[in-house]
mmCIF file of C-alpha atoms and ligand atoms in Angstrom:
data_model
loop_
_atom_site.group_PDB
_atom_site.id
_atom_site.type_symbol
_atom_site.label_atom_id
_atom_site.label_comp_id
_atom_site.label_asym_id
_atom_site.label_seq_id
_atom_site.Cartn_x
_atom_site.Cartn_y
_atom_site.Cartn_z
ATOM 1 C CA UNK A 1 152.251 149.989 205.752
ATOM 2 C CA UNK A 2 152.611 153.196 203.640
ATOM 3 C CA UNK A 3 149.884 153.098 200.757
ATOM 4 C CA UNK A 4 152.216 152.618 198.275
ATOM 5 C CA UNK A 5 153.463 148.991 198.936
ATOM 6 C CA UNK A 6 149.711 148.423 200.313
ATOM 7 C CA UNK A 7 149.149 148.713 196.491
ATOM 8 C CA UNK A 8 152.011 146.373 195.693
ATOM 9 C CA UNK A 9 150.672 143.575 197.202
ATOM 10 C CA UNK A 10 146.960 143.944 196.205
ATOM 11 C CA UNK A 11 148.384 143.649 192.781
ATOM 12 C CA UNK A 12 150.741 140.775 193.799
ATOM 13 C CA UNK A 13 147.769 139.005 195.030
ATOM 14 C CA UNK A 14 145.634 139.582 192.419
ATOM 15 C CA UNK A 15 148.135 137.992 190.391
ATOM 16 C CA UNK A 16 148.970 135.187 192.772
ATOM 17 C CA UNK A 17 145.334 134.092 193.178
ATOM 18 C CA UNK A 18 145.700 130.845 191.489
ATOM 19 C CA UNK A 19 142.566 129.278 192.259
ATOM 20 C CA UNK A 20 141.770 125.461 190.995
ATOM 21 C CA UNK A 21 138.856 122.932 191.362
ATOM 22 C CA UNK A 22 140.142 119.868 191.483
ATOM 23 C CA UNK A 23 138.229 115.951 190.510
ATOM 24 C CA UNK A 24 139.992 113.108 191.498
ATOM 25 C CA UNK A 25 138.681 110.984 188.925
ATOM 26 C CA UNK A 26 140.448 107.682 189.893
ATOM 27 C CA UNK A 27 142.308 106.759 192.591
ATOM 28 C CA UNK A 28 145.165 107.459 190.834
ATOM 29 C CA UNK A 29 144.228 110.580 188.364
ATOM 30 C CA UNK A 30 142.832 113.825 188.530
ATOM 31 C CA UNK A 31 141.335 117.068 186.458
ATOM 32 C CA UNK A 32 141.896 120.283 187.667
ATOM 33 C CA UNK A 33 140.174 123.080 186.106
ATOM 34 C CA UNK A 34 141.530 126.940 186.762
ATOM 35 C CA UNK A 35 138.282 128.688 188.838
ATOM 36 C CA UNK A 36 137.616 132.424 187.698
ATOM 37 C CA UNK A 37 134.869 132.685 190.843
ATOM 38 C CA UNK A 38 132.655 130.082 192.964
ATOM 39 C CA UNK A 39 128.982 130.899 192.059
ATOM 40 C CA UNK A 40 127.257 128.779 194.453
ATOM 41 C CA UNK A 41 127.987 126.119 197.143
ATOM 42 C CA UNK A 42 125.521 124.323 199.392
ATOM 43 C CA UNK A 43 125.035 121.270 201.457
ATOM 44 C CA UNK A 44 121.729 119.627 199.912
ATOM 45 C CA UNK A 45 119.540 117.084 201.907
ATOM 46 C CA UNK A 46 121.792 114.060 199.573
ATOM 47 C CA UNK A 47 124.997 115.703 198.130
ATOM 48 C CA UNK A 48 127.314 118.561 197.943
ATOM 49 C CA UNK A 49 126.254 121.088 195.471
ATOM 50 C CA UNK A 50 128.683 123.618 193.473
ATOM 51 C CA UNK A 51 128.676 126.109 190.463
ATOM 52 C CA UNK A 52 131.791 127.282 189.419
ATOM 53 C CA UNK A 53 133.372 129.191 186.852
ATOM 54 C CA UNK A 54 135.808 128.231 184.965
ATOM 55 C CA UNK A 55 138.265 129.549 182.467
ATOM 56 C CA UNK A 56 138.355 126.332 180.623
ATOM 57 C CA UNK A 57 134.643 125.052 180.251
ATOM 58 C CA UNK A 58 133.133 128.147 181.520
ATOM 59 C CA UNK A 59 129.755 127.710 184.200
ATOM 60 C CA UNK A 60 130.452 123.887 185.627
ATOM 61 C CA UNK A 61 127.848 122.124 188.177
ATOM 62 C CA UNK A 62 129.659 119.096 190.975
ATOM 63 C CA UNK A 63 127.959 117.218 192.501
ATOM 64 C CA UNK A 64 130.412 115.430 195.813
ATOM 65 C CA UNK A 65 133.360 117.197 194.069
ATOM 66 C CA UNK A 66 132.533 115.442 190.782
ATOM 67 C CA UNK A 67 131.967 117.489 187.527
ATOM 68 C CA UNK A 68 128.685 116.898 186.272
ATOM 69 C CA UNK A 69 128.228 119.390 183.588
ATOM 70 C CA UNK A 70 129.961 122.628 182.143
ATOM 71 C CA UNK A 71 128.632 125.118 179.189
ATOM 72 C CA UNK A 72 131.361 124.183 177.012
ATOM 73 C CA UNK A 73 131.056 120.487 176.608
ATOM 74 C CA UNK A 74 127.070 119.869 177.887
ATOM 75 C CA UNK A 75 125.799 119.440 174.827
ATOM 76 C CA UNK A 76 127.592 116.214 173.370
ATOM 77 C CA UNK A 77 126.609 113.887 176.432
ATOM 78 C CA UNK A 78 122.407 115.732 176.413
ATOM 79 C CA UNK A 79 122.380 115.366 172.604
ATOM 80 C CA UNK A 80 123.864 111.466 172.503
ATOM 81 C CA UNK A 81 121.650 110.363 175.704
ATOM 82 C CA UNK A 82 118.398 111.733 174.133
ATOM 83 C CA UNK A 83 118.782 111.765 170.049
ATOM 84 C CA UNK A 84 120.047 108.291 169.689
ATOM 85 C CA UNK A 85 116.857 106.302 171.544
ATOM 86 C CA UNK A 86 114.195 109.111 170.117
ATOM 87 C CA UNK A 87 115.311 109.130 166.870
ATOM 88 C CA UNK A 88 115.177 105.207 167.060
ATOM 89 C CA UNK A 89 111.595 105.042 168.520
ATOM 90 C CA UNK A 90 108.625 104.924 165.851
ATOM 91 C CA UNK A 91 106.840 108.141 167.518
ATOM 92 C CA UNK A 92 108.009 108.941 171.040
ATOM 93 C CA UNK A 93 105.549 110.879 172.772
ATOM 94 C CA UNK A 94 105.814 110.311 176.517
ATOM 95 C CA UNK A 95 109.188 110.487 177.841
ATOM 96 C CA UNK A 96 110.792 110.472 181.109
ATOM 97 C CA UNK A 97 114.527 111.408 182.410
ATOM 98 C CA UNK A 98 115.192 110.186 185.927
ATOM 99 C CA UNK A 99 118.206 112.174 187.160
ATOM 100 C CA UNK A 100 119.592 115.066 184.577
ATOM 101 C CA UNK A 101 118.691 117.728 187.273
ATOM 102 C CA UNK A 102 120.366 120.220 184.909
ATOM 103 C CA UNK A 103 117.573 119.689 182.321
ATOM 104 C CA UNK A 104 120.151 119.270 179.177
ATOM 105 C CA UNK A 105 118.310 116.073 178.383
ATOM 106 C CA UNK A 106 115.020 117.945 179.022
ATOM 107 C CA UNK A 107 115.876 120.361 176.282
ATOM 108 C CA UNK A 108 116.651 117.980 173.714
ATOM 109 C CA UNK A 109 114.188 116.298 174.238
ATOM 110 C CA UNK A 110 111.437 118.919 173.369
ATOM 111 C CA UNK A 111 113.463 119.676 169.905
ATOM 112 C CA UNK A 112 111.387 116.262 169.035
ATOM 113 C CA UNK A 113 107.511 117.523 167.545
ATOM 114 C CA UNK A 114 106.442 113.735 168.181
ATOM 115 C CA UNK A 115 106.921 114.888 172.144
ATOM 116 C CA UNK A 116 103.729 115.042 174.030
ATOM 117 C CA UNK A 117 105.424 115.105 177.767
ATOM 118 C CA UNK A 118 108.585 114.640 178.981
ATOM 119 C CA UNK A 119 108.327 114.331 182.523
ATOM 120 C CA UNK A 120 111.767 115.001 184.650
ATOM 121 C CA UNK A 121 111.945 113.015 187.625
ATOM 122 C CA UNK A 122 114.662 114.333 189.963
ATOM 123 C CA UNK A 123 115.558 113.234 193.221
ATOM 124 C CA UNK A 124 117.247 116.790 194.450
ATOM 125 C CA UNK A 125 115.101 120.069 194.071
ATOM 126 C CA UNK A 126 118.171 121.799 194.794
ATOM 127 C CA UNK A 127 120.133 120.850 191.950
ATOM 128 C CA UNK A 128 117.011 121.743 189.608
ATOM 129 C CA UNK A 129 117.406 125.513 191.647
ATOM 130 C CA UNK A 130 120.660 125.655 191.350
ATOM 131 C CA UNK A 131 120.596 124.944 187.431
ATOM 132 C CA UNK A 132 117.692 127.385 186.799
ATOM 133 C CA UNK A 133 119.629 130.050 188.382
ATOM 134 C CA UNK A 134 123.077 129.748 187.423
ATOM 135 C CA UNK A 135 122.428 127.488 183.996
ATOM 136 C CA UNK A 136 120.474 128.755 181.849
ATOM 137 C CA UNK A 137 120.838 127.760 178.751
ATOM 138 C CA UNK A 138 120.879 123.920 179.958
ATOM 139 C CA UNK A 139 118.083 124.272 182.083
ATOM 140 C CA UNK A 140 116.302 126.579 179.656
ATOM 141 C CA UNK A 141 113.446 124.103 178.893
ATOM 142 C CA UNK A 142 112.173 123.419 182.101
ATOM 143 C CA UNK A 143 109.542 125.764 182.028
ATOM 144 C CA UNK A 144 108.258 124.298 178.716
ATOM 145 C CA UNK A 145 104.574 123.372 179.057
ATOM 146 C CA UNK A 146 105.285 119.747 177.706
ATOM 147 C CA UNK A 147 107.917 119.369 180.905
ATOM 148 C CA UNK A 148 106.812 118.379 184.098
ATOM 149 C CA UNK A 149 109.273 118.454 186.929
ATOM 150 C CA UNK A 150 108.843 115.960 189.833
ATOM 151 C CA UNK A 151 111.196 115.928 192.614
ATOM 152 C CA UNK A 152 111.113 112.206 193.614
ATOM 153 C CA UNK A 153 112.824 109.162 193.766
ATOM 154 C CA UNK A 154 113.445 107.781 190.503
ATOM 155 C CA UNK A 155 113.232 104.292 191.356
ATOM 156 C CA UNK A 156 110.008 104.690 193.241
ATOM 157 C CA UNK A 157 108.692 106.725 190.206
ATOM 158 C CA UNK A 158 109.470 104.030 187.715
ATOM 159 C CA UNK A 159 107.901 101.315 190.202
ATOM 160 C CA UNK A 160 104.836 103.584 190.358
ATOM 161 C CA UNK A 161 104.161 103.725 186.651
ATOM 162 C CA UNK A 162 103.496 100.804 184.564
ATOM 163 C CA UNK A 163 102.979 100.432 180.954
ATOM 164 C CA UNK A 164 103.572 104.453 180.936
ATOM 165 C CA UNK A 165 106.737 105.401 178.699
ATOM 166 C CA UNK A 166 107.474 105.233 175.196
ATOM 167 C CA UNK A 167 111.103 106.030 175.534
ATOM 168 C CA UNK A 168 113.148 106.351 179.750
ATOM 169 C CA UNK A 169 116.028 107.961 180.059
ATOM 170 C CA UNK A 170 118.862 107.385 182.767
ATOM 171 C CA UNK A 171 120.395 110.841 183.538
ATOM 172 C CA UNK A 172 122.678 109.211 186.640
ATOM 173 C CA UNK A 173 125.974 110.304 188.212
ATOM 174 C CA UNK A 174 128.459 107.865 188.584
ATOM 175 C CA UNK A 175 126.910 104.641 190.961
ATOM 176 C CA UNK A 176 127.599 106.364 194.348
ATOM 177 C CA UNK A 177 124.852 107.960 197.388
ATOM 178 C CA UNK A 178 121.525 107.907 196.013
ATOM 179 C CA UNK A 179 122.410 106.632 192.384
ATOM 180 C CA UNK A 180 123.335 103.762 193.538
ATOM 181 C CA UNK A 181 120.429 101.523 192.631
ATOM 182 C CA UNK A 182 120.157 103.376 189.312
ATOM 183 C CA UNK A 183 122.581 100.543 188.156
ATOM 184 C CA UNK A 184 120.550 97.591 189.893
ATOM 185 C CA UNK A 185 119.371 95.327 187.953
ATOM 186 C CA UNK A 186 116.196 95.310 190.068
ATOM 187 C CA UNK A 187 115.967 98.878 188.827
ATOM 188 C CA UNK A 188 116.072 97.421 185.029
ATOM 189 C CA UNK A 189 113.064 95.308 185.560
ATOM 190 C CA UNK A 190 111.200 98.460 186.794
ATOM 191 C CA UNK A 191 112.271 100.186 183.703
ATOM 192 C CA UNK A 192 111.210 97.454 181.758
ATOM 193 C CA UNK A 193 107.381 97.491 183.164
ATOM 194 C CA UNK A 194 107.169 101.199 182.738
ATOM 195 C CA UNK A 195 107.824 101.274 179.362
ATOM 196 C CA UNK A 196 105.022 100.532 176.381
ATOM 197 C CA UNK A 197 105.198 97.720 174.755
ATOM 198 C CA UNK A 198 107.660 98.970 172.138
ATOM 199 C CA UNK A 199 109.269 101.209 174.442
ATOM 200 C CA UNK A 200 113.470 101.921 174.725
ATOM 201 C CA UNK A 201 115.430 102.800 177.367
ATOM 202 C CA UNK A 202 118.794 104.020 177.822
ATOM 203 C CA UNK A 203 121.764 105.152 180.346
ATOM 204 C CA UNK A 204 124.559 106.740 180.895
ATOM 205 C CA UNK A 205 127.043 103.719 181.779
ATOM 206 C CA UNK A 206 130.565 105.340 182.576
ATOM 207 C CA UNK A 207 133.629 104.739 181.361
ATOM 208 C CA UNK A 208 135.338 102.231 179.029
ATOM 209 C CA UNK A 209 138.621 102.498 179.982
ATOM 210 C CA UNK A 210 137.999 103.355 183.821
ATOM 211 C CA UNK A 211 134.918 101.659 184.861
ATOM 212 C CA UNK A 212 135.439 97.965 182.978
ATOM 213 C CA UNK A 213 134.769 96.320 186.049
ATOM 214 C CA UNK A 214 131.147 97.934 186.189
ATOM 215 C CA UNK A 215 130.090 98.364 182.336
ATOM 216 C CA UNK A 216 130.255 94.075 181.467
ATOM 217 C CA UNK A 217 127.755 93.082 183.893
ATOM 218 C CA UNK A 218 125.381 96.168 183.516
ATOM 219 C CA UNK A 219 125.439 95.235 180.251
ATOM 220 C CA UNK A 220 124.595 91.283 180.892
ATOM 221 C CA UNK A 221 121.833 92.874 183.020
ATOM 222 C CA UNK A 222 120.791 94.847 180.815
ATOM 223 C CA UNK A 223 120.483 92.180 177.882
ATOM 224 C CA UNK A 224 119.128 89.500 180.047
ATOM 225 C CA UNK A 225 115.791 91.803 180.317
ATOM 226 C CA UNK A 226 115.504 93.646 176.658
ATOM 227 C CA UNK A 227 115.684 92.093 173.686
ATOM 228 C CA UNK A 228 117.747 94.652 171.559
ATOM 229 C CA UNK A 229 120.767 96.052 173.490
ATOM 230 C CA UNK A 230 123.174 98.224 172.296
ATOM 231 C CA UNK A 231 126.233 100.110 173.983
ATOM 232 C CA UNK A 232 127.650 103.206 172.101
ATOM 233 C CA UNK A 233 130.278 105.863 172.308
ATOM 234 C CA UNK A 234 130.365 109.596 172.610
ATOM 235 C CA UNK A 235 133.817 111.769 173.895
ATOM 236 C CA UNK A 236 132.401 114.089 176.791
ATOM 237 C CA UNK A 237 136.387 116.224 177.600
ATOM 238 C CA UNK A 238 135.003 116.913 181.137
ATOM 239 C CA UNK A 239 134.676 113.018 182.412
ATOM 240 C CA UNK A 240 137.170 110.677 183.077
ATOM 241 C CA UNK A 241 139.492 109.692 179.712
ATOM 242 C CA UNK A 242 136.931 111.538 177.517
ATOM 243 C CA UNK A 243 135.377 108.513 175.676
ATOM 244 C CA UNK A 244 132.026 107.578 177.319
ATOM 245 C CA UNK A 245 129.603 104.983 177.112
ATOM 246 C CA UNK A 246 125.958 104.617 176.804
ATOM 247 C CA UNK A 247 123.471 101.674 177.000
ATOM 248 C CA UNK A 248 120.473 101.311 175.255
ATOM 249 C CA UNK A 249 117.902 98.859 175.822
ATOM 250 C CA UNK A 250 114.620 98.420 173.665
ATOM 251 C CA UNK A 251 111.834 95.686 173.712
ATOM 252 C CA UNK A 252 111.494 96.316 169.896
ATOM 253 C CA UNK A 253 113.475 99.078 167.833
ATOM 254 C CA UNK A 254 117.080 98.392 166.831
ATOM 255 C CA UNK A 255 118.941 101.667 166.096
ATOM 256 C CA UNK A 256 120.985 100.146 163.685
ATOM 257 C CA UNK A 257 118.467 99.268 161.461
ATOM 258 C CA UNK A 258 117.111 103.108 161.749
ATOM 259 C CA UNK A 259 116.686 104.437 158.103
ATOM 260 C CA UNK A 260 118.920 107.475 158.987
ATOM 261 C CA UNK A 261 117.892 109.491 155.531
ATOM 262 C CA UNK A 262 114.171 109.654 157.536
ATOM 263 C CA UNK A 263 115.793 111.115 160.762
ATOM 264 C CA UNK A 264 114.450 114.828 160.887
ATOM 265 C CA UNK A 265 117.014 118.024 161.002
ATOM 266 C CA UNK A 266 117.420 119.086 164.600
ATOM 267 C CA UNK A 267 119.721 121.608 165.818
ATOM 268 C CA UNK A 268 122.576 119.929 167.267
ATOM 269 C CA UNK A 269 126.451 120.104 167.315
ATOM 270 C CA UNK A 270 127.173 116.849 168.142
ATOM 271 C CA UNK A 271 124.279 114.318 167.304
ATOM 272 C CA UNK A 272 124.217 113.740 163.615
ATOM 273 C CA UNK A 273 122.055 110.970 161.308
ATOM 274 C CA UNK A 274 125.730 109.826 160.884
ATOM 275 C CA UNK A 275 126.361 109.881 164.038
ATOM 276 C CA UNK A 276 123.769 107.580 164.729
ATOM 277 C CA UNK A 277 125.203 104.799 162.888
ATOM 278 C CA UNK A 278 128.793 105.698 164.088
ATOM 279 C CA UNK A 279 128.379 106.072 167.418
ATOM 280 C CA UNK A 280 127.723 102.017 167.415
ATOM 281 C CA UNK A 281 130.877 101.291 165.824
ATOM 282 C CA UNK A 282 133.271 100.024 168.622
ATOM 283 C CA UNK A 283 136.736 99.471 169.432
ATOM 284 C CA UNK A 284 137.931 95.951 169.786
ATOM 285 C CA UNK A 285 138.629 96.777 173.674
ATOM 286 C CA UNK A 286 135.452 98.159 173.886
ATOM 287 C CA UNK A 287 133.678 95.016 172.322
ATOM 288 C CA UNK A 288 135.301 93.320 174.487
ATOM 289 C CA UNK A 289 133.657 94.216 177.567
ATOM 290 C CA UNK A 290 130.470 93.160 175.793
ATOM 291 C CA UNK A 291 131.229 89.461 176.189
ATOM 292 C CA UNK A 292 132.920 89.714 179.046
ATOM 293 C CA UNK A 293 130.903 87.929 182.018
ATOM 294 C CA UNK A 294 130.609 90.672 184.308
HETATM 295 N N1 LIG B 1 125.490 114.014 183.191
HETATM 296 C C1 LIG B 1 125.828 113.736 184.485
HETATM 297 C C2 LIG B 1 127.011 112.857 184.730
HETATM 298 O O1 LIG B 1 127.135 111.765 184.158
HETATM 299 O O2 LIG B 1 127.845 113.294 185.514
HETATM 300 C C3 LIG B 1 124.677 113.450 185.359
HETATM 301 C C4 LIG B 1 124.075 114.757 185.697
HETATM 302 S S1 LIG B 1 122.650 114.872 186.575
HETATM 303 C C5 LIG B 1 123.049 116.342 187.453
HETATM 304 C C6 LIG B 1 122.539 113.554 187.749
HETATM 305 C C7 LIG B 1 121.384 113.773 188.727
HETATM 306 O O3 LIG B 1 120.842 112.518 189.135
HETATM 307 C C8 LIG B 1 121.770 114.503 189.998
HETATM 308 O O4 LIG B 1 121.199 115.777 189.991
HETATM 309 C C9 LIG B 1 121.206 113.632 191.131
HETATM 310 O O5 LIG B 1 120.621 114.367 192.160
HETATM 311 C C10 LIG B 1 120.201 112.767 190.377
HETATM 312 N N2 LIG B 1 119.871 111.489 191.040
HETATM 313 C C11 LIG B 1 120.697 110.670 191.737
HETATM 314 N N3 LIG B 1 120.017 109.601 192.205
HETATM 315 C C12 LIG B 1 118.721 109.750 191.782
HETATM 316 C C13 LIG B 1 117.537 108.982 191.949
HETATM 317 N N4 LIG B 1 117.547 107.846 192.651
HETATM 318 N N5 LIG B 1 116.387 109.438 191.380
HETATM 319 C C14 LIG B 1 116.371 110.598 190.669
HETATM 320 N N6 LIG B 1 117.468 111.371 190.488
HETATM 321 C C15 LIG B 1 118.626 110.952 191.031
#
């Protein structure tokens, strides 16, 4: 080929390469998300592992094909699964994330001077690797002498340590490989013991319009063992339909009765003293599911 059409189709294929990630987040739907370059891909000792970047949400961590996190939107779902239950708390000061191998949660959680320790239990090293390297400003607190990192089973860390935890957090994917018993109810109960005596607990608990099979009787679960249980709302773009849901469960604290004119400034773009209170406030076909007998 002379050089000159050689050329030609470099350019043509620079301009063809039309490169797309791809979640099938239903059966029957799916996100795709233009790629600008794949940063990372590895088989790990329990999933599939990739960083990608996108044009859309920028740097973007899967987990089995399934978007986890992204730079653009991160910060609503690690602000609304960490502000809501420590801003409810009296004076959290030992606090545990079981999952959340990105370390978002980790980082908001340190904004909070009542914070002795948060201790991150993850079940995948490589995901905490993979985050440090290619994440940094989500994993950026991980090196934070109040953090300690263990790389465990979260289930056997809960059962492990009783009467331990002021506040727990559940940083799950969805309910599928080794999440799977991080919606047990069995799993509850363990919560339950490793919290203090006044101690809340909350998780991430999918999707209202998508997962109402799974979120009525997680939430009779969840009830049957805490006292005070709440679900609330926050839209994360990158996960299926947008509007998510979170469960909180506490053996004493109500947020809605949290005096929201005491709840310190913190920097956040998404968590707000309003937002506290309005992040309760739920849509009749989300209230629904609540007495639903799952
Ligand atoms: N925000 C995310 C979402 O909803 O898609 C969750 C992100 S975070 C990366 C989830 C983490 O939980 C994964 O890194 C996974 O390895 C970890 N994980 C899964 N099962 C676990 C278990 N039994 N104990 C501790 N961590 C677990």
């Amino acid at each position: 080929m002379d050089p000159k059409t050689t050329l030609w189709f470099a350019e043509q294929q620079k301009k063809d390469l039309d490169l797309w990630f791809t979640e099938r987040q239903t059966k029957d739907m799916k996100i795709s998300v233009r790629v600008k370059k794949t940063l990372h891909q590895e088989l790990t000792p329990f999933q599939s592992l990739a960083v990608l970047d996108t044009e859309q949400f920028g740097r973007m961590l899967t987990l089995d094909n399934i978007i986890q996190t992204t730079v653009k939107d991160e910060f609503v779902y690690h602000e609304m699964i960490t502000h809501v239950a420590l801003n409810t708390h009296a004076a959290p000061k030992k606090v545990l994330v079981i999952g959340g191998g990105d370390g978002g949660a980790v980082r908001e959680i340190i904004k909070h001077q009542s914070v002795e320790k948060a201790v991150h239990c993850e079940i995948d090293g490589a995901v905490i690797e993979a985050s440090r390297r290619f994440l940094p400003e989500i994993s950026c607190a991980m090196d934070d002498p109040r953090v300690e990192i263990i790389v465990d089973d979260g289930i056997k860390h809960v059962q492990e340590n009783k009467n331990t935890y002021d506040v727990i957090m559940v940083d799950s994917p969805d309910p599928i490989g080794p999440a799977v018993g991080l919606f047990s109810v069995s799993f509850y109960k363990d919560i339950f013991a490793s919290l203090k005596e006044d101690g809340i607990f909350v998780a991430q608990t999918e999707s209202p319009f998508f997962n109402r099979d799974l979120i009525p009787g997680l939430y009779r679960d969840i009830s049957g063992i805490f006292p005070v249980t709440r679900l609330y709302l926050a839209v994360v773009p990158t996960y299926p339909g947008g509007l998510w849901t979170f469960t909180m469960g506490s053996k004493k604290y109500d947020p809605l009765e949290v005096d929201i004119s005491g709840i310190p400034q913190l920097d956040t773009k998404y968590y707000s003293p309003d937002m506290h209170r309005a992040c309760f406030v739920l849509p009749p076909f989300v209230k629904e599911l609540l007495v639903q007998q799952g």
